[in-house]
Structure formats: structure tokens, C-alpha cells
């Protein structure tokens, strides 16, 4: 199995969370096709990852096999290793199921399940403690954007979640900027111009300090290359456009053809 702590070297990260979709058989079918594509085509300069529901993590990891370059993630995990937390799943448990990465702080978790800056900090620390890659999601509401306060809010979310980490620990964290107004079924795709300043600010604070800065929010086949071209963007975290395998494979091809991916392999 690929050691999540050793994956790096500056690839473009391209991944997808399936949210509450796909059972075990669907997950197996999807990653079987993904594995075939990777074997035939290769993924020079690109690091793929998929994040299934809890119930399909083990099936996904099993189908990919021990030597797959594709990382498997969990969509959430509790910060405690065990205990009386009915309905929760710990980082240790998702690791045991085959996860190598943990998504933390998605806006849906913040809105519907009470995720806070404090709990994201606990979860980032737990993921690092168990040797998994934390994928920290940050993003602001439409109201915050209209008030011109986007950068302050997302930088505070990032700083709060990473507070207390050593430089080495911070260097193992992925940060995904996902503006709330741009994600989901009713999200409005962000323009490149709208994203330049947030990523300039994130890049200044975390560009060289973290493992990578990803963008997520209405990513599709038409805008993926332009989004990757934004300064400090080192990957894409994709929703619906990657839920069907052909879409995800095309996004991987777009990333592999991007100059930033080519720079990794030179």
C-alpha cells in the first residue's frame, strides 16, 4: 500500500468525494475502471484520490490493491481513538478500513453537524497522529464574500485548524478552498478572477508551508485547466463532475497535460 506520509514531490492533486452515494459494488466498479486506466495511461505528475462513504472504504481499497497510486480517503472521522461516541467513526477505524486521507471541515459538516474551528483542529491532529493526510476544507459564505471579508474568514479557518502544529506536521496537510457559494447542486462556478485574491492570500501564508492548496467548487471539464492555472493552486477537489468515471478520468487527463504537472516530471 502507498504510504500516505511519503506521497508528495509536488504533484497536482485531483480527487473526488462521493458524499452519500455509491455502495460497495458501485465503488468497486468505479475504481476497477480507474485502476485499468492508470495501468494503461499512467499519471505522471498527478496524485489521484477518491473518498467513498464509510461503508465502501474497505471495498475501494481492496479493489485498488496494495500497490495502487490512488489514495483512498474518509469523508470525516472523530478525533478520539475510541469511546462512547455513538454513531461516530475514529481516525484509527478508517485507517484500519484502508483510508490514507481524511476530509475535515467540509462546509456541509460545519452547517449540518456542528463542525467548528475547534473540532477541525482536533481532527487534523488526530489524522496526523495516525499517519493519515488531513484534507482540511475551508470556505466562506456568499454573505461574507459580498462583505469583502473572504480572505480574513478563510485564513482564520485555516489558522485555527492548524494551530499548535509543528512545521513538519503542517507540511503534511492539504488545504482545499471551497467557497460555499460555489459548491453543491445550486452553486455558482467561481471565475478565475474571483479566486486570484483568495489563493494569493492562502499562498502567502500556506503555499510553501502545507502539502498543497486545492480548489473545489463547481469544477467541471470546461474550467478545470483554467482553475489549475491560478497561482498557488496545486490541485482540484471535485464533486459531481467526477462522480461518473469518464468525467474523473477526463479530469485526470486535463491535469496530467497541464504545465504544472509537466514541471513535476522534469
PDB file of C-alpha atoms in Angstrom:
ATOM      1  CA  UNK A   1       0.000   0.000   0.000  1.00  0.00           C
ATOM      2  CA  UNK A   2       1.212   3.508  -0.769  1.00  0.00           C
ATOM      3  CA  UNK A   3       2.339   5.222   2.438  1.00  0.00           C
ATOM      4  CA  UNK A   4       0.309   8.406   2.624  1.00  0.00           C
ATOM      5  CA  UNK A   5       3.073  10.144   4.536  1.00  0.00           C
ATOM      6  CA  UNK A   6       5.519   9.542   1.691  1.00  0.00           C
ATOM      7  CA  UNK A   7       3.370  10.694  -1.213  1.00  0.00           C
ATOM      8  CA  UNK A   8       4.449  14.094  -2.446  1.00  0.00           C
ATOM      9  CA  UNK A   9       7.105  15.757  -4.572  1.00  0.00           C
ATOM     10  CA  UNK A  10       4.768  18.423  -5.927  1.00  0.00           C
ATOM     11  CA  UNK A  11       2.138  16.558  -7.970  1.00  0.00           C
ATOM     12  CA  UNK A  12      -1.211  18.054  -8.907  1.00  0.00           C
ATOM     13  CA  UNK A  13      -3.763  16.511  -6.572  1.00  0.00           C
ATOM     14  CA  UNK A  14      -7.036  15.568  -8.259  1.00  0.00           C
ATOM     15  CA  UNK A  15      -9.661  13.877  -6.139  1.00  0.00           C
ATOM     16  CA  UNK A  16     -13.354  13.427  -5.589  1.00  0.00           C
ATOM     17  CA  UNK A  17     -15.667  12.818  -2.657  1.00  0.00           C
ATOM     18  CA  UNK A  18     -18.670  10.681  -3.497  1.00  0.00           C
ATOM     19  CA  UNK A  19     -20.585  12.065  -0.496  1.00  0.00           C
ATOM     20  CA  UNK A  20     -23.569   9.828   0.414  1.00  0.00           C
ATOM     21  CA  UNK A  21     -23.513   7.958  -2.895  1.00  0.00           C
ATOM     22  CA  UNK A  22     -22.274   4.583  -4.188  1.00  0.00           C
ATOM     23  CA  UNK A  23     -22.483   1.274  -2.369  1.00  0.00           C
ATOM     24  CA  UNK A  24     -19.729  -1.310  -2.350  1.00  0.00           C
ATOM     25  CA  UNK A  25     -20.479  -2.781  -5.769  1.00  0.00           C
ATOM     26  CA  UNK A  26     -20.615   0.651  -7.403  1.00  0.00           C
ATOM     27  CA  UNK A  27     -17.390   1.655  -5.678  1.00  0.00           C
ATOM     28  CA  UNK A  28     -15.651  -1.492  -6.882  1.00  0.00           C
ATOM     29  CA  UNK A  29     -16.806  -0.969 -10.450  1.00  0.00           C
ATOM     30  CA  UNK A  30     -15.640   2.657 -10.437  1.00  0.00           C
ATOM     31  CA  UNK A  31     -12.149   2.006  -9.076  1.00  0.00           C
ATOM     32  CA  UNK A  32     -11.720  -1.097 -11.222  1.00  0.00           C
ATOM     33  CA  UNK A  33     -12.050   1.140 -14.260  1.00  0.00           C
ATOM     34  CA  UNK A  34      -9.816   3.743 -12.647  1.00  0.00           C
ATOM     35  CA  UNK A  35      -7.118   1.150 -11.981  1.00  0.00           C
ATOM     36  CA  UNK A  36      -7.266  -0.076 -15.567  1.00  0.00           C
ATOM     37  CA  UNK A  37      -6.860   3.493 -16.815  1.00  0.00           C
ATOM     38  CA  UNK A  38      -3.889   4.175 -14.534  1.00  0.00           C
ATOM     39  CA  UNK A  39      -2.146   0.994 -15.669  1.00  0.00           C
ATOM     40  CA  UNK A  40      -2.673   1.786 -19.346  1.00  0.00           C
ATOM     41  CA  UNK A  41      -2.060   5.523 -19.389  1.00  0.00           C
ATOM     42  CA  UNK A  42      -0.129   6.370 -16.240  1.00  0.00           C
ATOM     43  CA  UNK A  43      -0.460   9.545 -14.204  1.00  0.00           C
ATOM     44  CA  UNK A  44       2.785  11.418 -14.496  1.00  0.00           C
ATOM     45  CA  UNK A  45       2.735  14.492 -12.268  1.00  0.00           C
ATOM     46  CA  UNK A  46      -0.750  13.780 -10.841  1.00  0.00           C
ATOM     47  CA  UNK A  47      -1.823  12.334  -7.483  1.00  0.00           C
ATOM     48  CA  UNK A  48      -5.377  10.913  -7.659  1.00  0.00           C
ATOM     49  CA  UNK A  49      -7.587  10.230  -4.659  1.00  0.00           C
ATOM     50  CA  UNK A  50     -11.158   9.069  -4.087  1.00  0.00           C
ATOM     51  CA  UNK A  51     -13.230   9.485  -0.944  1.00  0.00           C
ATOM     52  CA  UNK A  52     -16.108   6.994  -0.672  1.00  0.00           C
ATOM     53  CA  UNK A  53     -18.700   6.626   2.061  1.00  0.00           C
ATOM     54  CA  UNK A  54     -17.543   4.817   5.207  1.00  0.00           C
ATOM     55  CA  UNK A  55     -19.233   1.602   4.112  1.00  0.00           C
ATOM     56  CA  UNK A  56     -17.246   1.447   0.873  1.00  0.00           C
ATOM     57  CA  UNK A  57     -13.767   2.391   2.104  1.00  0.00           C
ATOM     58  CA  UNK A  58     -12.573  -1.186   2.573  1.00  0.00           C
ATOM     59  CA  UNK A  59     -14.085  -2.360  -0.734  1.00  0.00           C
ATOM     60  CA  UNK A  60     -12.484   0.561  -2.562  1.00  0.00           C
ATOM     61  CA  UNK A  61      -9.065  -0.070  -1.019  1.00  0.00           C
ATOM     62  CA  UNK A  62      -9.355  -3.809  -1.680  1.00  0.00           C
ATOM     63  CA  UNK A  63     -10.293  -3.300  -5.330  1.00  0.00           C
ATOM     64  CA  UNK A  64      -7.417  -0.884  -5.911  1.00  0.00           C
ATOM     65  CA  UNK A  65      -4.897  -3.285  -4.428  1.00  0.00           C
ATOM     66  CA  UNK A  66      -1.833  -2.745  -2.245  1.00  0.00           C
ATOM     67  CA  UNK A  67       0.344  -1.018  -4.845  1.00  0.00           C
ATOM     68  CA  UNK A  68      -2.136   1.420  -6.347  1.00  0.00           C
ATOM     69  CA  UNK A  69      -1.014   5.048  -6.661  1.00  0.00           C
ATOM     70  CA  UNK A  70      -4.622   6.105  -5.998  1.00  0.00           C
ATOM     71  CA  UNK A  71      -5.190   7.222  -2.410  1.00  0.00           C
ATOM     72  CA  UNK A  72      -8.405   6.383  -0.567  1.00  0.00           C
ATOM     73  CA  UNK A  73      -9.946   8.787   1.915  1.00  0.00           C
ATOM     74  CA  UNK A  74     -12.686   9.057   4.505  1.00  0.00           C
ATOM     75  CA  UNK A  75     -15.206  11.905   4.463  1.00  0.00           C
ATOM     76  CA  UNK A  76     -14.947  12.514   8.204  1.00  0.00           C
ATOM     77  CA  UNK A  77     -13.558  10.968  11.379  1.00  0.00           C
ATOM     78  CA  UNK A  78     -13.782  11.602  15.105  1.00  0.00           C
ATOM     79  CA  UNK A  79     -10.778  12.966  16.972  1.00  0.00           C
ATOM     80  CA  UNK A  80     -10.888  10.374  19.772  1.00  0.00           C
ATOM     81  CA  UNK A  81      -9.438   6.919  19.134  1.00  0.00           C
ATOM     82  CA  UNK A  82     -12.394   5.214  20.796  1.00  0.00           C
ATOM     83  CA  UNK A  83     -15.089   5.587  23.434  1.00  0.00           C
ATOM     84  CA  UNK A  84     -18.763   6.338  23.957  1.00  0.00           C
ATOM     85  CA  UNK A  85     -19.357   8.262  20.746  1.00  0.00           C
ATOM     86  CA  UNK A  86     -22.437   6.577  19.288  1.00  0.00           C
ATOM     87  CA  UNK A  87     -22.587   6.790  15.511  1.00  0.00           C
ATOM     88  CA  UNK A  88     -19.062   8.158  15.132  1.00  0.00           C
ATOM     89  CA  UNK A  89     -16.051   6.567  13.440  1.00  0.00           C
ATOM     90  CA  UNK A  90     -12.494   7.237  14.599  1.00  0.00           C
ATOM     91  CA  UNK A  91      -9.400   8.003  12.555  1.00  0.00           C
ATOM     92  CA  UNK A  92      -7.947   4.704  13.760  1.00  0.00           C
ATOM     93  CA  UNK A  93     -11.009   2.874  12.418  1.00  0.00           C
ATOM     94  CA  UNK A  94     -10.983   4.495   8.979  1.00  0.00           C
ATOM     95  CA  UNK A  95      -7.258   3.771   8.746  1.00  0.00           C
ATOM     96  CA  UNK A  96      -7.985   0.138   9.616  1.00  0.00           C
ATOM     97  CA  UNK A  97     -10.554   0.103   6.778  1.00  0.00           C
ATOM     98  CA  UNK A  98      -7.898   1.303   4.327  1.00  0.00           C
ATOM     99  CA  UNK A  99      -8.150   5.092   4.366  1.00  0.00           C
ATOM    100  CA  UNK A 100      -4.971   7.073   3.822  1.00  0.00           C
ATOM    101  CA  UNK A 101      -6.530  10.532   3.852  1.00  0.00           C
ATOM    102  CA  UNK A 102      -9.259  12.204   5.942  1.00  0.00           C
ATOM    103  CA  UNK A 103     -11.506  15.026   4.747  1.00  0.00           C
ATOM    104  CA  UNK A 104     -12.033  17.525   7.553  1.00  0.00           C
ATOM    105  CA  UNK A 105     -14.281  20.557   7.941  1.00  0.00           C
ATOM    106  CA  UNK A 106     -16.382  20.415   4.779  1.00  0.00           C
ATOM    107  CA  UNK A 107     -18.995  23.187   4.799  1.00  0.00           C
ATOM    108  CA  UNK A 108     -21.800  20.622   4.942  1.00  0.00           C
ATOM    109  CA  UNK A 109     -20.259  19.218   8.120  1.00  0.00           C
ATOM    110  CA  UNK A 110     -19.983  22.722   9.544  1.00  0.00           C
ATOM    111  CA  UNK A 111     -23.560  23.684   8.643  1.00  0.00           C
ATOM    112  CA  UNK A 112     -25.448  20.499   9.454  1.00  0.00           C
ATOM    113  CA  UNK A 113     -23.326  18.703  12.050  1.00  0.00           C
ATOM    114  CA  UNK A 114     -21.828  21.452  14.154  1.00  0.00           C
ATOM    115  CA  UNK A 115     -18.248  21.266  12.897  1.00  0.00           C
ATOM    116  CA  UNK A 116     -16.237  24.171  14.328  1.00  0.00           C
ATOM    117  CA  UNK A 117     -12.727  25.511  14.043  1.00  0.00           C
ATOM    118  CA  UNK A 118     -12.008  23.804  17.370  1.00  0.00           C
ATOM    119  CA  UNK A 119     -13.170  20.385  16.165  1.00  0.00           C
ATOM    120  CA  UNK A 120     -11.286  20.714  12.883  1.00  0.00           C
ATOM    121  CA  UNK A 121      -8.125  21.352  14.909  1.00  0.00           C
ATOM    122  CA  UNK A 122      -8.734  18.179  16.941  1.00  0.00           C
ATOM    123  CA  UNK A 123      -9.401  16.141  13.807  1.00  0.00           C
ATOM    124  CA  UNK A 124      -6.335  17.422  11.947  1.00  0.00           C
ATOM    125  CA  UNK A 125      -4.200  16.460  14.937  1.00  0.00           C
ATOM    126  CA  UNK A 126      -5.816  13.012  15.106  1.00  0.00           C
ATOM    127  CA  UNK A 127      -5.225  12.353  11.411  1.00  0.00           C
ATOM    128  CA  UNK A 128      -1.584  13.322  11.748  1.00  0.00           C
ATOM    129  CA  UNK A 129      -1.207  11.206  14.880  1.00  0.00           C
ATOM    130  CA  UNK A 130      -2.278   8.146  12.912  1.00  0.00           C
ATOM    131  CA  UNK A 131      -0.175   8.930   9.848  1.00  0.00           C
ATOM    132  CA  UNK A 132      -3.034   9.954   7.545  1.00  0.00           C
ATOM    133  CA  UNK A 133      -3.160  13.001   5.294  1.00  0.00           C
ATOM    134  CA  UNK A 134      -5.597  15.640   6.604  1.00  0.00           C
ATOM    135  CA  UNK A 135      -7.568  17.322   3.817  1.00  0.00           C
ATOM    136  CA  UNK A 136      -8.760  20.499   5.505  1.00  0.00           C
ATOM    137  CA  UNK A 137     -11.708  22.179   3.778  1.00  0.00           C
ATOM    138  CA  UNK A 138     -12.237  25.915   4.251  1.00  0.00           C
ATOM    139  CA  UNK A 139     -14.624  28.357   2.620  1.00  0.00           C
ATOM    140  CA  UNK A 140     -16.806  31.394   3.121  1.00  0.00           C
ATOM    141  CA  UNK A 141     -20.498  32.102   2.604  1.00  0.00           C
ATOM    142  CA  UNK A 142     -21.986  34.356  -0.060  1.00  0.00           C
ATOM    143  CA  UNK A 143     -22.703  36.935   2.650  1.00  0.00           C
ATOM    144  CA  UNK A 144     -19.063  37.024   3.694  1.00  0.00           C
ATOM    145  CA  UNK A 145     -17.994  37.352   0.071  1.00  0.00           C
ATOM    146  CA  UNK A 146     -20.375  40.263  -0.505  1.00  0.00           C
ATOM    147  CA  UNK A 147     -18.940  41.974   2.561  1.00  0.00           C
ATOM    148  CA  UNK A 148     -15.445  41.679   1.104  1.00  0.00           C
ATOM    149  CA  UNK A 149     -14.287  39.554   4.038  1.00  0.00           C
ATOM    150  CA  UNK A 150     -13.435  36.302   2.248  1.00  0.00           C
ATOM    151  CA  UNK A 151      -9.703  36.240   2.886  1.00  0.00           C
ATOM    152  CA  UNK A 152      -9.998  37.025   6.587  1.00  0.00           C
ATOM    153  CA  UNK A 153     -12.545  34.254   7.156  1.00  0.00           C
ATOM    154  CA  UNK A 154     -10.732  31.513   5.258  1.00  0.00           C
ATOM    155  CA  UNK A 155      -7.367  32.417   6.764  1.00  0.00           C
ATOM    156  CA  UNK A 156      -8.904  32.280  10.237  1.00  0.00           C
ATOM    157  CA  UNK A 157     -10.405  28.868   9.472  1.00  0.00           C
ATOM    158  CA  UNK A 158      -7.028  27.580   8.300  1.00  0.00           C
ATOM    159  CA  UNK A 159      -5.048  29.130  11.143  1.00  0.00           C
ATOM    160  CA  UNK A 160      -7.443  27.783  13.756  1.00  0.00           C
ATOM    161  CA  UNK A 161      -7.333  24.241  12.401  1.00  0.00           C
ATOM    162  CA  UNK A 162      -3.535  24.219  12.104  1.00  0.00           C
ATOM    163  CA  UNK A 163      -2.835  25.938  15.406  1.00  0.00           C
ATOM    164  CA  UNK A 164      -0.215  24.189  17.533  1.00  0.00           C
ATOM    165  CA  UNK A 165       1.260  22.068  14.746  1.00  0.00           C
ATOM    166  CA  UNK A 166       4.958  21.910  14.074  1.00  0.00           C
ATOM    167  CA  UNK A 167       6.247  22.950  10.672  1.00  0.00           C
ATOM    168  CA  UNK A 168       6.753  19.297   9.788  1.00  0.00           C
ATOM    169  CA  UNK A 169       3.168  18.461  10.727  1.00  0.00           C
ATOM    170  CA  UNK A 170       1.735  21.402   8.799  1.00  0.00           C
ATOM    171  CA  UNK A 171       3.740  20.234   5.807  1.00  0.00           C
ATOM    172  CA  UNK A 172       1.676  17.048   5.712  1.00  0.00           C
ATOM    173  CA  UNK A 173      -1.684  18.863   5.468  1.00  0.00           C
ATOM    174  CA  UNK A 174      -3.656  19.525   2.293  1.00  0.00           C
ATOM    175  CA  UNK A 175      -5.907  22.586   2.283  1.00  0.00           C
ATOM    176  CA  UNK A 176      -8.917  22.740  -0.026  1.00  0.00           C
ATOM    177  CA  UNK A 177     -10.519  26.139  -0.559  1.00  0.00           C
ATOM    178  CA  UNK A 178     -14.196  25.544  -1.315  1.00  0.00           C
ATOM    179  CA  UNK A 179     -16.274  28.735  -1.242  1.00  0.00           C
ATOM    180  CA  UNK A 180     -19.736  27.801  -0.033  1.00  0.00           C
ATOM    181  CA  UNK A 181     -21.394  29.914  -2.729  1.00  0.00           C
ATOM    182  CA  UNK A 182     -19.650  27.861  -5.429  1.00  0.00           C
ATOM    183  CA  UNK A 183     -20.310  24.310  -4.255  1.00  0.00           C
ATOM    184  CA  UNK A 184     -23.227  21.926  -4.418  1.00  0.00           C
ATOM    185  CA  UNK A 185     -26.075  21.496  -6.831  1.00  0.00           C
ATOM    186  CA  UNK A 186     -27.031  25.162  -6.626  1.00  0.00           C
ATOM    187  CA  UNK A 187     -23.503  26.525  -6.540  1.00  0.00           C
ATOM    188  CA  UNK A 188     -22.311  29.172  -8.978  1.00  0.00           C
ATOM    189  CA  UNK A 189     -18.972  28.391 -10.620  1.00  0.00           C
ATOM    190  CA  UNK A 190     -16.328  30.842  -9.448  1.00  0.00           C
ATOM    191  CA  UNK A 191     -14.417  32.787 -12.043  1.00  0.00           C
ATOM    192  CA  UNK A 192     -10.649  32.805 -12.192  1.00  0.00           C
ATOM    193  CA  UNK A 193     -10.668  36.498 -11.268  1.00  0.00           C
ATOM    194  CA  UNK A 194     -12.704  35.798  -8.138  1.00  0.00           C
ATOM    195  CA  UNK A 195     -10.216  33.172  -6.986  1.00  0.00           C
ATOM    196  CA  UNK A 196      -6.962  35.006  -7.574  1.00  0.00           C
ATOM    197  CA  UNK A 197      -7.007  37.035  -4.350  1.00  0.00           C
ATOM    198  CA  UNK A 198      -8.045  34.203  -2.001  1.00  0.00           C
ATOM    199  CA  UNK A 199      -5.313  31.999  -3.398  1.00  0.00           C
ATOM    200  CA  UNK A 200      -2.779  34.817  -3.284  1.00  0.00           C
ATOM    201  CA  UNK A 201      -3.536  35.181   0.425  1.00  0.00           C
ATOM    202  CA  UNK A 202      -3.557  31.435   1.045  1.00  0.00           C
ATOM    203  CA  UNK A 203      -0.381  31.040  -0.960  1.00  0.00           C
ATOM    204  CA  UNK A 204       1.378  33.731   1.032  1.00  0.00           C
ATOM    205  CA  UNK A 205       0.503  32.047   4.328  1.00  0.00           C
ATOM    206  CA  UNK A 206       0.440  28.365   3.423  1.00  0.00           C
ATOM    207  CA  UNK A 207       1.725  27.827  -0.103  1.00  0.00           C
ATOM    208  CA  UNK A 208       5.134  26.581   0.992  1.00  0.00           C
ATOM    209  CA  UNK A 209       4.050  25.501   4.477  1.00  0.00           C
ATOM    210  CA  UNK A 210       1.470  22.848   3.530  1.00  0.00           C
ATOM    211  CA  UNK A 211       1.444  19.873   1.221  1.00  0.00           C
ATOM    212  CA  UNK A 212      -0.790  21.618  -1.276  1.00  0.00           C
ATOM    213  CA  UNK A 213      -3.592  24.092  -1.891  1.00  0.00           C
ATOM    214  CA  UNK A 214      -6.570  22.630  -3.744  1.00  0.00           C
ATOM    215  CA  UNK A 215      -9.623  24.292  -5.200  1.00  0.00           C
ATOM    216  CA  UNK A 216     -13.109  22.819  -5.035  1.00  0.00           C
ATOM    217  CA  UNK A 217     -16.404  24.316  -6.128  1.00  0.00           C
ATOM    218  CA  UNK A 218     -18.329  23.561  -9.342  1.00  0.00           C
ATOM    219  CA  UNK A 219     -15.198  22.196 -11.006  1.00  0.00           C
ATOM    220  CA  UNK A 220     -16.013  20.789 -14.435  1.00  0.00           C
ATOM    221  CA  UNK A 221     -14.335  19.716 -17.654  1.00  0.00           C
ATOM    222  CA  UNK A 222     -14.611  23.202 -19.108  1.00  0.00           C
ATOM    223  CA  UNK A 223     -12.986  25.146 -16.273  1.00  0.00           C
ATOM    224  CA  UNK A 224     -10.526  22.626 -14.790  1.00  0.00           C
ATOM    225  CA  UNK A 225      -7.474  23.713 -16.791  1.00  0.00           C
ATOM    226  CA  UNK A 226      -8.082  27.400 -16.052  1.00  0.00           C
ATOM    227  CA  UNK A 227      -8.516  26.690 -12.345  1.00  0.00           C
ATOM    228  CA  UNK A 228      -5.249  24.762 -12.246  1.00  0.00           C
ATOM    229  CA  UNK A 229      -3.558  27.741 -13.856  1.00  0.00           C
ATOM    230  CA  UNK A 230      -4.291  30.038 -10.908  1.00  0.00           C
ATOM    231  CA  UNK A 231      -1.181  30.899  -8.913  1.00  0.00           C
ATOM    232  CA  UNK A 232      -0.734  28.668  -5.837  1.00  0.00           C
ATOM    233  CA  UNK A 233      -3.403  26.143  -6.905  1.00  0.00           C
ATOM    234  CA  UNK A 234      -1.866  22.675  -6.783  1.00  0.00           C
ATOM    235  CA  UNK A 235      -4.923  20.529  -7.303  1.00  0.00           C
ATOM    236  CA  UNK A 236      -8.671  20.115  -7.612  1.00  0.00           C
ATOM    237  CA  UNK A 237     -11.224  18.624  -5.238  1.00  0.00           C
ATOM    238  CA  UNK A 238     -14.141  17.690  -7.467  1.00  0.00           C
ATOM    239  CA  UNK A 239     -17.783  16.860  -6.825  1.00  0.00           C
ATOM    240  CA  UNK A 240     -20.437  15.901  -9.350  1.00  0.00           C
ATOM    241  CA  UNK A 241     -18.209  16.197 -12.420  1.00  0.00           C
ATOM    242  CA  UNK A 242     -16.191  13.230 -11.128  1.00  0.00           C
ATOM    243  CA  UNK A 243     -18.952  11.022  -9.735  1.00  0.00           C
ATOM    244  CA  UNK A 244     -19.086   9.125 -13.008  1.00  0.00           C
ATOM    245  CA  UNK A 245     -15.815   7.517 -14.004  1.00  0.00           C
ATOM    246  CA  UNK A 246     -15.495   9.042 -17.506  1.00  0.00           C
ATOM    247  CA  UNK A 247     -15.660  12.522 -16.011  1.00  0.00           C
ATOM    248  CA  UNK A 248     -12.983  11.768 -13.427  1.00  0.00           C
ATOM    249  CA  UNK A 249     -10.694  10.170 -15.999  1.00  0.00           C
ATOM    250  CA  UNK A 250     -11.007  13.203 -18.230  1.00  0.00           C
ATOM    251  CA  UNK A 251     -10.147  15.491 -15.314  1.00  0.00           C
ATOM    252  CA  UNK A 252      -7.061  13.396 -14.593  1.00  0.00           C
ATOM    253  CA  UNK A 253      -6.042  13.729 -18.242  1.00  0.00           C
ATOM    254  CA  UNK A 254      -6.536  17.503 -18.117  1.00  0.00           C
ATOM    255  CA  UNK A 255      -4.340  17.709 -15.033  1.00  0.00           C
ATOM    256  CA  UNK A 256      -1.661  15.452 -16.490  1.00  0.00           C
ATOM    257  CA  UNK A 257      -1.479  17.675 -19.576  1.00  0.00           C
ATOM    258  CA  UNK A 258      -1.169  20.869 -17.534  1.00  0.00           C
ATOM    259  CA  UNK A 259       2.215  22.660 -17.422  1.00  0.00           C
ATOM    260  CA  UNK A 260       2.267  22.395 -13.641  1.00  0.00           C
ATOM    261  CA  UNK A 261       2.171  18.590 -13.874  1.00  0.00           C
ATOM    262  CA  UNK A 262       4.836  18.611 -16.566  1.00  0.00           C
ATOM    263  CA  UNK A 263       7.060  20.701 -14.288  1.00  0.00           C
ATOM    264  CA  UNK A 264       6.940  17.944 -11.660  1.00  0.00           C
ATOM    265  CA  UNK A 265       8.328  15.352 -14.051  1.00  0.00           C
ATOM    266  CA  UNK A 266      11.165  17.446 -15.489  1.00  0.00           C
TER     267      UNK A 266
END
